[in-house]
Amino acid sequence: ENLEVKFKQGLQCKILTDNKDGTWLVKFNKNKKELMKVVERIGKVPTPPYIKKIPAGVKQKYQTVFASAAKVGSVAAPTAGFHFTKSLLAKLKRRGVKIAYLTLHVGLGTFAPVKVDDIKKHKMHGERVEVNIQTIQKIVRAKEEGNRIVAVGTTSARALEGVLRQPAWQLLSQLRSGGQAIKTEVDIFIYPGYKFKIVDALITNFHLPKSTLLMLAAAFLGEKNKRQGIILAKKIYQEAIRKKYRFYSFGDAMLVT
């Protein structure tokens, strides 16, 4: 603690606290605007451990079309979003699909493996989430009208389930009295046996074995029977391997309903 680390171009930071989870609280010698300029010049895109060689132009490919430069904070992209283009979003809107956005700062824990035998003892990483009143109103209206909420990505599913667990009237009352958005940190761990309260369908990529992402997908597949969800997940992955689907970040996706 209280060590100083020096980088290129005059950037340095002081280590304030060891969080005991592989992360540290640090203080840089530059303000946010100056810091981000230096990071853009000398920083590297954090990629999953299975990507050994970073492809050329990965910074451009490793962004979703709905990512906002005004809300920098993620250390990884929500990879299910890679499948969407501006033209596809426009087609969905023309078909009557209502699209709602939230801000999610994906954390480094998305790469973290589960290291305990009893998954109930796994401590989930926290991720900062912001959901504005327009998005909450769209979700409440969809639920009231019997329409489905489709989450794009496991991280989005966790964000929705974590933030919107309160009754709708409490959420809207909280927003009206305290601002235009709910800002919080979500650390909900979703694994087989979990009952989804908000999300009705999920678009997700094919994930690493023993990952929390795969556990969430299995939970969704077996909401009524957790053992059945695990069995079904195995069958789906075996079929994907047989048909040579692409896995992981730049791979294919599936729609789970």
PDB file of C-alpha atoms in Angstrom:
ATOM      1  CA  GLU A   1       0.000   0.000   0.000  1.00  0.00           C
ATOM      2  CA  ASN A   2       1.008   3.644  -0.646  1.00  0.00           C
ATOM      3  CA  LEU A   3       3.311   2.472  -3.401  1.00  0.00           C
ATOM      4  CA  GLU A   4       3.587   4.601  -6.524  1.00  0.00           C
ATOM      5  CA  VAL A   5       3.463   3.247 -10.061  1.00  0.00           C
ATOM      6  CA  LYS A   6       4.819   5.245 -12.986  1.00  0.00           C
ATOM      7  CA  PHE A   7       3.639   4.877 -16.575  1.00  0.00           C
ATOM      8  CA  LYS A   8       4.569   6.542 -19.853  1.00  0.00           C
ATOM      9  CA  GLN A   9       3.767  10.170 -20.693  1.00  0.00           C
ATOM     10  CA  GLY A  10       3.969  11.388 -17.109  1.00  0.00           C
ATOM     11  CA  LEU A  11       1.120   9.266 -15.813  1.00  0.00           C
ATOM     12  CA  GLN A  12       1.508   7.846 -12.331  1.00  0.00           C
ATOM     13  CA  CYS A  13      -0.711   6.570  -9.553  1.00  0.00           C
ATOM     14  CA  LYS A  14      -0.551   5.908  -5.844  1.00  0.00           C
ATOM     15  CA  ILE A  15      -1.887   2.582  -4.562  1.00  0.00           C
ATOM     16  CA  LEU A  16      -4.261   3.362  -1.704  1.00  0.00           C
ATOM     17  CA  THR A  17      -5.979   0.077  -0.846  1.00  0.00           C
ATOM     18  CA  ASP A  18      -5.681  -3.608  -1.659  1.00  0.00           C
ATOM     19  CA  ASN A  19      -9.277  -4.805  -2.081  1.00  0.00           C
ATOM     20  CA  LYS A  20      -8.164  -8.423  -1.506  1.00  0.00           C
ATOM     21  CA  ASP A  21      -9.949  -9.588  -4.654  1.00  0.00           C
ATOM     22  CA  GLY A  22      -7.269  -8.954  -7.244  1.00  0.00           C
ATOM     23  CA  THR A  23      -8.119  -5.245  -7.559  1.00  0.00           C
ATOM     24  CA  TRP A  24      -6.735  -2.118  -5.942  1.00  0.00           C
ATOM     25  CA  LEU A  25      -7.987   1.390  -5.240  1.00  0.00           C
ATOM     26  CA  VAL A  26      -5.560   3.872  -6.777  1.00  0.00           C
ATOM     27  CA  LYS A  27      -5.290   7.625  -7.192  1.00  0.00           C
ATOM     28  CA  PHE A  28      -3.900   9.052 -10.442  1.00  0.00           C
ATOM     29  CA  ASN A  29      -2.039  12.326 -10.822  1.00  0.00           C
ATOM     30  CA  LYS A  30      -4.360  13.532 -13.594  1.00  0.00           C
ATOM     31  CA  ASN A  31      -8.031  14.440 -13.780  1.00  0.00           C
ATOM     32  CA  LYS A  32     -10.482  12.175 -15.601  1.00  0.00           C
ATOM     33  CA  LYS A  33     -10.288  13.994 -18.939  1.00  0.00           C
ATOM     34  CA  GLU A  34      -6.475  14.035 -19.001  1.00  0.00           C
ATOM     35  CA  LEU A  35      -6.312  10.450 -17.731  1.00  0.00           C
ATOM     36  CA  MET A  36      -8.557   9.124 -20.507  1.00  0.00           C
ATOM     37  CA  LYS A  37      -6.460  10.864 -23.170  1.00  0.00           C
ATOM     38  CA  VAL A  38      -3.318   9.127 -21.913  1.00  0.00           C
ATOM     39  CA  VAL A  39      -5.111   5.784 -21.556  1.00  0.00           C
ATOM     40  CA  GLU A  40      -6.302   6.030 -25.174  1.00  0.00           C
ATOM     41  CA  ARG A  41      -2.692   6.506 -26.286  1.00  0.00           C
ATOM     42  CA  ILE A  42      -0.824   3.965 -24.159  1.00  0.00           C
ATOM     43  CA  GLY A  43      -3.514   1.604 -22.874  1.00  0.00           C
ATOM     44  CA  LYS A  44      -4.364  -1.853 -24.169  1.00  0.00           C
ATOM     45  CA  VAL A  45      -7.825  -3.319 -24.636  1.00  0.00           C
ATOM     46  CA  PRO A  46      -8.471  -5.923 -21.909  1.00  0.00           C
ATOM     47  CA  THR A  47      -9.517  -9.127 -23.618  1.00  0.00           C
ATOM     48  CA  PRO A  48     -10.533 -12.558 -22.294  1.00  0.00           C
ATOM     49  CA  PRO A  49      -7.683 -14.959 -21.387  1.00  0.00           C
ATOM     50  CA  TYR A  50      -8.457 -17.248 -24.351  1.00  0.00           C
ATOM     51  CA  ILE A  51      -7.568 -14.489 -26.835  1.00  0.00           C
ATOM     52  CA  LYS A  52      -3.791 -14.976 -26.993  1.00  0.00           C
ATOM     53  CA  LYS A  53      -3.110 -12.588 -29.850  1.00  0.00           C
ATOM     54  CA  ILE A  54      -5.031  -9.339 -30.136  1.00  0.00           C
ATOM     55  CA  PRO A  55      -6.254  -8.967 -33.735  1.00  0.00           C
ATOM     56  CA  ALA A  56      -5.568  -5.787 -35.680  1.00  0.00           C
ATOM     57  CA  GLY A  57      -8.340  -3.244 -35.269  1.00  0.00           C
ATOM     58  CA  VAL A  58      -9.700  -5.003 -32.159  1.00  0.00           C
ATOM     59  CA  LYS A  59     -10.514  -1.666 -30.511  1.00  0.00           C
ATOM     60  CA  GLN A  60     -13.030  -0.948 -33.247  1.00  0.00           C
ATOM     61  CA  LYS A  61     -14.417  -4.499 -33.334  1.00  0.00           C
ATOM     62  CA  TYR A  62     -14.619  -4.725 -29.544  1.00  0.00           C
ATOM     63  CA  GLN A  63     -17.422  -2.136 -29.306  1.00  0.00           C
ATOM     64  CA  THR A  64     -21.169  -2.472 -29.653  1.00  0.00           C
ATOM     65  CA  VAL A  65     -23.070  -0.046 -31.884  1.00  0.00           C
ATOM     66  CA  PHE A  66     -24.904   1.278 -28.837  1.00  0.00           C
ATOM     67  CA  ALA A  67     -21.796   1.937 -26.723  1.00  0.00           C
ATOM     68  CA  SER A  68     -21.554   5.561 -25.579  1.00  0.00           C
ATOM     69  CA  ALA A  69     -18.277   7.473 -25.489  1.00  0.00           C
ATOM     70  CA  ALA A  70     -19.911   9.788 -22.948  1.00  0.00           C
ATOM     71  CA  LYS A  71     -20.166   6.968 -20.401  1.00  0.00           C
ATOM     72  CA  VAL A  72     -16.751   5.342 -20.321  1.00  0.00           C
ATOM     73  CA  GLY A  73     -16.369   2.702 -17.624  1.00  0.00           C
ATOM     74  CA  SER A  74     -16.499  -0.881 -18.921  1.00  0.00           C
ATOM     75  CA  VAL A  75     -13.383  -3.029 -19.032  1.00  0.00           C
ATOM     76  CA  ALA A  76     -15.046  -5.428 -21.475  1.00  0.00           C
ATOM     77  CA  ALA A  77     -17.789  -5.365 -24.053  1.00  0.00           C
ATOM     78  CA  PRO A  78     -21.146  -7.120 -23.556  1.00  0.00           C
ATOM     79  CA  THR A  79     -20.360  -9.505 -26.392  1.00  0.00           C
ATOM     80  CA  ALA A  80     -23.946 -10.520 -27.188  1.00  0.00           C
ATOM     81  CA  GLY A  81     -24.299  -6.957 -28.449  1.00  0.00           C
ATOM     82  CA  PHE A  82     -21.727  -7.572 -31.207  1.00  0.00           C
ATOM     83  CA  HIS A  83     -24.446  -9.248 -33.269  1.00  0.00           C
ATOM     84  CA  PHE A  84     -26.428  -6.019 -33.589  1.00  0.00           C
ATOM     85  CA  THR A  85     -25.878  -3.400 -36.271  1.00  0.00           C
ATOM     86  CA  LYS A  86     -27.580  -0.060 -36.771  1.00  0.00           C
ATOM     87  CA  SER A  87     -29.540  -1.482 -39.703  1.00  0.00           C
ATOM     88  CA  LEU A  88     -30.676  -4.495 -37.641  1.00  0.00           C
ATOM     89  CA  LEU A  89     -31.846  -2.220 -34.828  1.00  0.00           C
ATOM     90  CA  ALA A  90     -33.776  -0.151 -37.386  1.00  0.00           C
ATOM     91  CA  LYS A  91     -35.429  -3.328 -38.765  1.00  0.00           C
ATOM     92  CA  LEU A  92     -36.439  -4.407 -35.264  1.00  0.00           C
ATOM     93  CA  LYS A  93     -38.017  -1.022 -34.605  1.00  0.00           C
ATOM     94  CA  ARG A  94     -39.951  -1.233 -37.870  1.00  0.00           C
ATOM     95  CA  ARG A  95     -41.260  -4.631 -36.737  1.00  0.00           C
ATOM     96  CA  GLY A  96     -42.648  -2.997 -33.603  1.00  0.00           C
ATOM     97  CA  VAL A  97     -39.915  -4.080 -31.194  1.00  0.00           C
ATOM     98  CA  LYS A  98     -39.403  -1.516 -28.429  1.00  0.00           C
ATOM     99  CA  ILE A  99     -35.712  -1.031 -27.645  1.00  0.00           C
ATOM    100  CA  ALA A 100     -34.607   0.205 -24.231  1.00  0.00           C
ATOM    101  CA  TYR A 101     -31.087   1.028 -23.092  1.00  0.00           C
ATOM    102  CA  LEU A 102     -29.235   0.929 -19.811  1.00  0.00           C
ATOM    103  CA  THR A 103     -25.687   1.834 -18.831  1.00  0.00           C
ATOM    104  CA  LEU A 104     -23.611  -1.090 -17.614  1.00  0.00           C
ATOM    105  CA  HIS A 105     -19.947  -0.883 -16.666  1.00  0.00           C
ATOM    106  CA  VAL A 106     -18.752  -4.450 -17.162  1.00  0.00           C
ATOM    107  CA  GLY A 107     -16.101  -5.294 -14.562  1.00  0.00           C
ATOM    108  CA  LEU A 108     -12.936  -7.393 -14.638  1.00  0.00           C
ATOM    109  CA  GLY A 109     -14.794 -10.083 -12.734  1.00  0.00           C
ATOM    110  CA  THR A 110     -16.479 -11.080 -15.978  1.00  0.00           C
ATOM    111  CA  PHE A 111     -13.199 -12.894 -16.771  1.00  0.00           C
ATOM    112  CA  ALA A 112     -12.898 -14.424 -13.283  1.00  0.00           C
ATOM    113  CA  PRO A 113     -13.339 -18.204 -12.971  1.00  0.00           C
ATOM    114  CA  VAL A 114     -15.303 -19.873 -10.179  1.00  0.00           C
ATOM    115  CA  LYS A 115     -12.742 -21.350  -7.773  1.00  0.00           C
ATOM    116  CA  VAL A 116     -15.018 -22.972  -5.175  1.00  0.00           C
ATOM    117  CA  ASP A 117     -16.670 -26.394  -5.330  1.00  0.00           C
ATOM    118  CA  ASP A 118     -19.888 -25.095  -3.776  1.00  0.00           C
ATOM    119  CA  ILE A 119     -21.052 -22.361  -6.174  1.00  0.00           C
ATOM    120  CA  LYS A 120     -23.234 -20.832  -3.448  1.00  0.00           C
ATOM    121  CA  LYS A 121     -19.994 -19.691  -1.792  1.00  0.00           C
ATOM    122  CA  HIS A 122     -18.780 -17.857  -4.903  1.00  0.00           C
ATOM    123  CA  LYS A 123     -18.625 -14.094  -4.394  1.00  0.00           C
ATOM    124  CA  MET A 124     -19.853 -12.317  -7.494  1.00  0.00           C
ATOM    125  CA  HIS A 125     -18.096  -9.214  -8.763  1.00  0.00           C
ATOM    126  CA  GLY A 126     -20.011  -5.942  -8.601  1.00  0.00           C
ATOM    127  CA  GLU A 127     -20.781  -3.893 -11.713  1.00  0.00           C
ATOM    128  CA  ARG A 128     -22.006  -0.304 -11.861  1.00  0.00           C
ATOM    129  CA  VAL A 129     -25.408   0.059 -13.489  1.00  0.00           C
ATOM    130  CA  GLU A 130     -27.551   3.040 -14.424  1.00  0.00           C
ATOM    131  CA  VAL A 131     -31.175   2.640 -15.543  1.00  0.00           C
ATOM    132  CA  ASN A 132     -33.102   5.760 -16.538  1.00  0.00           C
ATOM    133  CA  ILE A 133     -36.800   6.386 -15.983  1.00  0.00           C
ATOM    134  CA  GLN A 134     -37.660   5.941 -19.683  1.00  0.00           C
ATOM    135  CA  THR A 135     -36.244   2.407 -19.689  1.00  0.00           C
ATOM    136  CA  ILE A 136     -38.037   1.482 -16.465  1.00  0.00           C
ATOM    137  CA  GLN A 137     -41.318   2.850 -17.815  1.00  0.00           C
ATOM    138  CA  LYS A 138     -40.926   0.784 -21.004  1.00  0.00           C
ATOM    139  CA  ILE A 139     -40.269  -2.370 -18.974  1.00  0.00           C
ATOM    140  CA  VAL A 140     -43.195  -1.747 -16.610  1.00  0.00           C
ATOM    141  CA  ARG A 141     -45.511  -1.100 -19.579  1.00  0.00           C
ATOM    142  CA  ALA A 142     -44.312  -4.234 -21.396  1.00  0.00           C
ATOM    143  CA  LYS A 143     -44.942  -6.366 -18.319  1.00  0.00           C
ATOM    144  CA  GLU A 144     -48.415  -4.881 -17.837  1.00  0.00           C
ATOM    145  CA  GLU A 145     -49.274  -5.595 -21.488  1.00  0.00           C
ATOM    146  CA  GLY A 146     -47.976  -9.155 -21.334  1.00  0.00           C
ATOM    147  CA  ASN A 147     -45.023  -8.550 -23.653  1.00  0.00           C
ATOM    148  CA  ARG A 148     -41.630 -10.202 -23.225  1.00  0.00           C
ATOM    149  CA  ILE A 149     -38.441  -8.563 -21.987  1.00  0.00           C
ATOM    150  CA  VAL A 150     -35.468  -9.810 -24.026  1.00  0.00           C
ATOM    151  CA  ALA A 151     -32.076  -9.187 -22.416  1.00  0.00           C
ATOM    152  CA  VAL A 152     -29.118  -8.842 -24.774  1.00  0.00           C
ATOM    153  CA  GLY A 153     -26.317 -10.568 -22.894  1.00  0.00           C
ATOM    154  CA  THR A 154     -25.879 -12.179 -19.491  1.00  0.00           C
ATOM    155  CA  THR A 155     -24.559  -8.914 -18.077  1.00  0.00           C
ATOM    156  CA  SER A 156     -27.723  -7.086 -19.142  1.00  0.00           C
ATOM    157  CA  ALA A 157     -29.825  -9.871 -17.613  1.00  0.00           C
ATOM    158  CA  ARG A 158     -27.950  -9.550 -14.313  1.00  0.00           C
ATOM    159  CA  ALA A 159     -28.320  -5.777 -14.391  1.00  0.00           C
ATOM    160  CA  LEU A 160     -32.087  -5.946 -14.950  1.00  0.00           C
ATOM    161  CA  GLU A 161     -32.649  -8.656 -12.351  1.00  0.00           C
ATOM    162  CA  GLY A 162     -30.423  -6.864  -9.844  1.00  0.00           C
ATOM    163  CA  VAL A 163     -31.816  -3.348 -10.224  1.00  0.00           C
ATOM    164  CA  LEU A 164     -35.485  -4.051 -10.866  1.00  0.00           C
ATOM    165  CA  ARG A 165     -36.204  -6.512  -8.064  1.00  0.00           C
ATOM    166  CA  GLN A 166     -38.267  -3.850  -6.294  1.00  0.00           C
ATOM    167  CA  PRO A 167     -41.979  -3.508  -7.166  1.00  0.00           C
ATOM    168  CA  ALA A 168     -42.565  -1.165 -10.116  1.00  0.00           C
ATOM    169  CA  TRP A 169     -44.378   1.477  -8.091  1.00  0.00           C
ATOM    170  CA  GLN A 170     -41.434   1.710  -5.662  1.00  0.00           C
ATOM    171  CA  LEU A 171     -38.965   2.148  -8.523  1.00  0.00           C
ATOM    172  CA  LEU A 172     -40.980   4.876 -10.235  1.00  0.00           C
ATOM    173  CA  SER A 173     -41.614   6.635  -6.912  1.00  0.00           C
ATOM    174  CA  GLN A 174     -37.885   6.515  -6.151  1.00  0.00           C
ATOM    175  CA  LEU A 175     -37.075   8.036  -9.532  1.00  0.00           C
ATOM    176  CA  ARG A 176     -39.657  10.802  -9.316  1.00  0.00           C
ATOM    177  CA  SER A 177     -38.371  11.890  -5.922  1.00  0.00           C
ATOM    178  CA  GLY A 178     -34.665  11.401  -6.502  1.00  0.00           C
ATOM    179  CA  GLY A 179     -33.840  12.066 -10.143  1.00  0.00           C
ATOM    180  CA  GLN A 180     -34.084  10.593 -13.609  1.00  0.00           C
ATOM    181  CA  ALA A 181     -32.095   7.386 -13.155  1.00  0.00           C
ATOM    182  CA  ILE A 182     -31.262   4.658 -10.673  1.00  0.00           C
ATOM    183  CA  LYS A 183     -27.512   4.324 -10.213  1.00  0.00           C
ATOM    184  CA  THR A 184     -26.270   1.376  -8.211  1.00  0.00           C
ATOM    185  CA  GLU A 185     -23.830  -1.532  -8.093  1.00  0.00           C
ATOM    186  CA  VAL A 186     -25.139  -4.985  -8.926  1.00  0.00           C
ATOM    187  CA  ASP A 187     -23.477  -8.139  -7.582  1.00  0.00           C
ATOM    188  CA  ILE A 188     -26.324 -10.629  -7.974  1.00  0.00           C
ATOM    189  CA  PHE A 189     -25.132 -14.180  -8.722  1.00  0.00           C
ATOM    190  CA  ILE A 190     -27.564 -16.100 -10.936  1.00  0.00           C
ATOM    191  CA  TYR A 191     -27.119 -19.871 -11.104  1.00  0.00           C
ATOM    192  CA  PRO A 192     -29.452 -22.885 -11.620  1.00  0.00           C
ATOM    193  CA  GLY A 193     -32.428 -22.628  -9.282  1.00  0.00           C
ATOM    194  CA  TYR A 194     -32.849 -18.863  -9.672  1.00  0.00           C
ATOM    195  CA  LYS A 195     -36.341 -17.594 -10.590  1.00  0.00           C
ATOM    196  CA  PHE A 196     -36.207 -14.742 -13.105  1.00  0.00           C
ATOM    197  CA  LYS A 197     -38.480 -11.823 -12.258  1.00  0.00           C
ATOM    198  CA  ILE A 198     -37.857  -9.411 -15.145  1.00  0.00           C
ATOM    199  CA  VAL A 199     -36.170 -11.161 -18.075  1.00  0.00           C
ATOM    200  CA  ASP A 200     -38.342 -13.393 -20.287  1.00  0.00           C
ATOM    201  CA  ALA A 201     -35.831 -14.223 -23.050  1.00  0.00           C
ATOM    202  CA  LEU A 202     -32.063 -14.046 -23.400  1.00  0.00           C
ATOM    203  CA  ILE A 203     -29.654 -13.511 -26.281  1.00  0.00           C
ATOM    204  CA  THR A 204     -26.246 -14.834 -25.287  1.00  0.00           C
ATOM    205  CA  ASN A 205     -23.016 -16.177 -26.761  1.00  0.00           C
ATOM    206  CA  PHE A 206     -21.493 -19.590 -26.024  1.00  0.00           C
ATOM    207  CA  HIS A 207     -19.406 -19.314 -22.866  1.00  0.00           C
ATOM    208  CA  LEU A 208     -16.409 -20.879 -21.150  1.00  0.00           C
ATOM    209  CA  PRO A 209     -16.970 -24.009 -19.023  1.00  0.00           C
ATOM    210  CA  LYS A 210     -17.475 -23.405 -15.275  1.00  0.00           C
ATOM    211  CA  SER A 211     -18.042 -19.670 -15.846  1.00  0.00           C
ATOM    212  CA  THR A 212     -20.735 -17.604 -14.118  1.00  0.00           C
ATOM    213  CA  LEU A 213     -21.988 -16.660 -17.593  1.00  0.00           C
ATOM    214  CA  LEU A 214     -22.690 -20.294 -18.457  1.00  0.00           C
ATOM    215  CA  MET A 215     -24.331 -20.796 -15.059  1.00  0.00           C
ATOM    216  CA  LEU A 216     -26.719 -17.925 -15.769  1.00  0.00           C
ATOM    217  CA  ALA A 217     -27.629 -19.398 -19.156  1.00  0.00           C
ATOM    218  CA  ALA A 218     -28.253 -22.793 -17.510  1.00  0.00           C
ATOM    219  CA  ALA A 219     -30.414 -21.091 -14.877  1.00  0.00           C
ATOM    220  CA  PHE A 220     -32.527 -19.563 -17.625  1.00  0.00           C
ATOM    221  CA  LEU A 221     -32.843 -22.879 -19.462  1.00  0.00           C
ATOM    222  CA  GLY A 222     -33.974 -24.657 -16.302  1.00  0.00           C
ATOM    223  CA  GLU A 223     -36.037 -22.084 -14.480  1.00  0.00           C
ATOM    224  CA  LYS A 224     -38.677 -24.702 -13.604  1.00  0.00           C
ATOM    225  CA  ASN A 225     -36.215 -27.549 -13.057  1.00  0.00           C
ATOM    226  CA  LYS A 226     -32.582 -26.647 -12.335  1.00  0.00           C
ATOM    227  CA  ARG A 227     -31.239 -30.125 -13.130  1.00  0.00           C
ATOM    228  CA  GLN A 228     -33.069 -30.050 -16.444  1.00  0.00           C
ATOM    229  CA  GLY A 229     -31.469 -26.681 -17.201  1.00  0.00           C
ATOM    230  CA  ILE A 230     -27.974 -28.101 -16.745  1.00  0.00           C
ATOM    231  CA  ILE A 231     -28.791 -31.123 -18.923  1.00  0.00           C
ATOM    232  CA  LEU A 232     -30.310 -28.915 -21.630  1.00  0.00           C
ATOM    233  CA  ALA A 233     -27.298 -26.574 -21.584  1.00  0.00           C
ATOM    234  CA  LYS A 234     -24.989 -29.563 -22.180  1.00  0.00           C
ATOM    235  CA  LYS A 235     -27.147 -30.761 -25.088  1.00  0.00           C
ATOM    236  CA  ILE A 236     -27.173 -27.304 -26.685  1.00  0.00           C
ATOM    237  CA  TYR A 237     -23.392 -26.987 -26.411  1.00  0.00           C
ATOM    238  CA  GLN A 238     -22.858 -30.484 -27.810  1.00  0.00           C
ATOM    239  CA  GLU A 239     -25.078 -29.599 -30.769  1.00  0.00           C
ATOM    240  CA  ALA A 240     -23.195 -26.320 -31.260  1.00  0.00           C
ATOM    241  CA  ILE A 241     -19.869 -28.190 -31.308  1.00  0.00           C
ATOM    242  CA  ARG A 242     -21.248 -30.748 -33.762  1.00  0.00           C
ATOM    243  CA  LYS A 243     -22.428 -28.004 -36.118  1.00  0.00           C
ATOM    244  CA  LYS A 244     -19.166 -26.075 -35.669  1.00  0.00           C
ATOM    245  CA  TYR A 245     -20.659 -22.949 -34.128  1.00  0.00           C
ATOM    246  CA  ARG A 246     -18.149 -20.357 -33.006  1.00  0.00           C
ATOM    247  CA  PHE A 247     -17.739 -19.889 -29.260  1.00  0.00           C
ATOM    248  CA  TYR A 248     -16.871 -17.032 -26.868  1.00  0.00           C
ATOM    249  CA  SER A 249     -16.507 -13.295 -27.464  1.00  0.00           C
ATOM    250  CA  PHE A 250     -16.435 -13.141 -31.265  1.00  0.00           C
ATOM    251  CA  GLY A 251     -18.555 -16.250 -31.709  1.00  0.00           C
ATOM    252  CA  ASP A 252     -22.177 -17.068 -32.414  1.00  0.00           C
ATOM    253  CA  ALA A 253     -25.181 -16.406 -30.209  1.00  0.00           C
ATOM    254  CA  MET A 254     -28.365 -18.178 -29.239  1.00  0.00           C
ATOM    255  CA  LEU A 255     -31.831 -16.958 -28.290  1.00  0.00           C
ATOM    256  CA  VAL A 256     -33.128 -18.654 -25.146  1.00  0.00           C
ATOM    257  CA  THR A 257     -36.863 -18.344 -24.493  1.00  0.00           C
TER     258      THR A 257
END
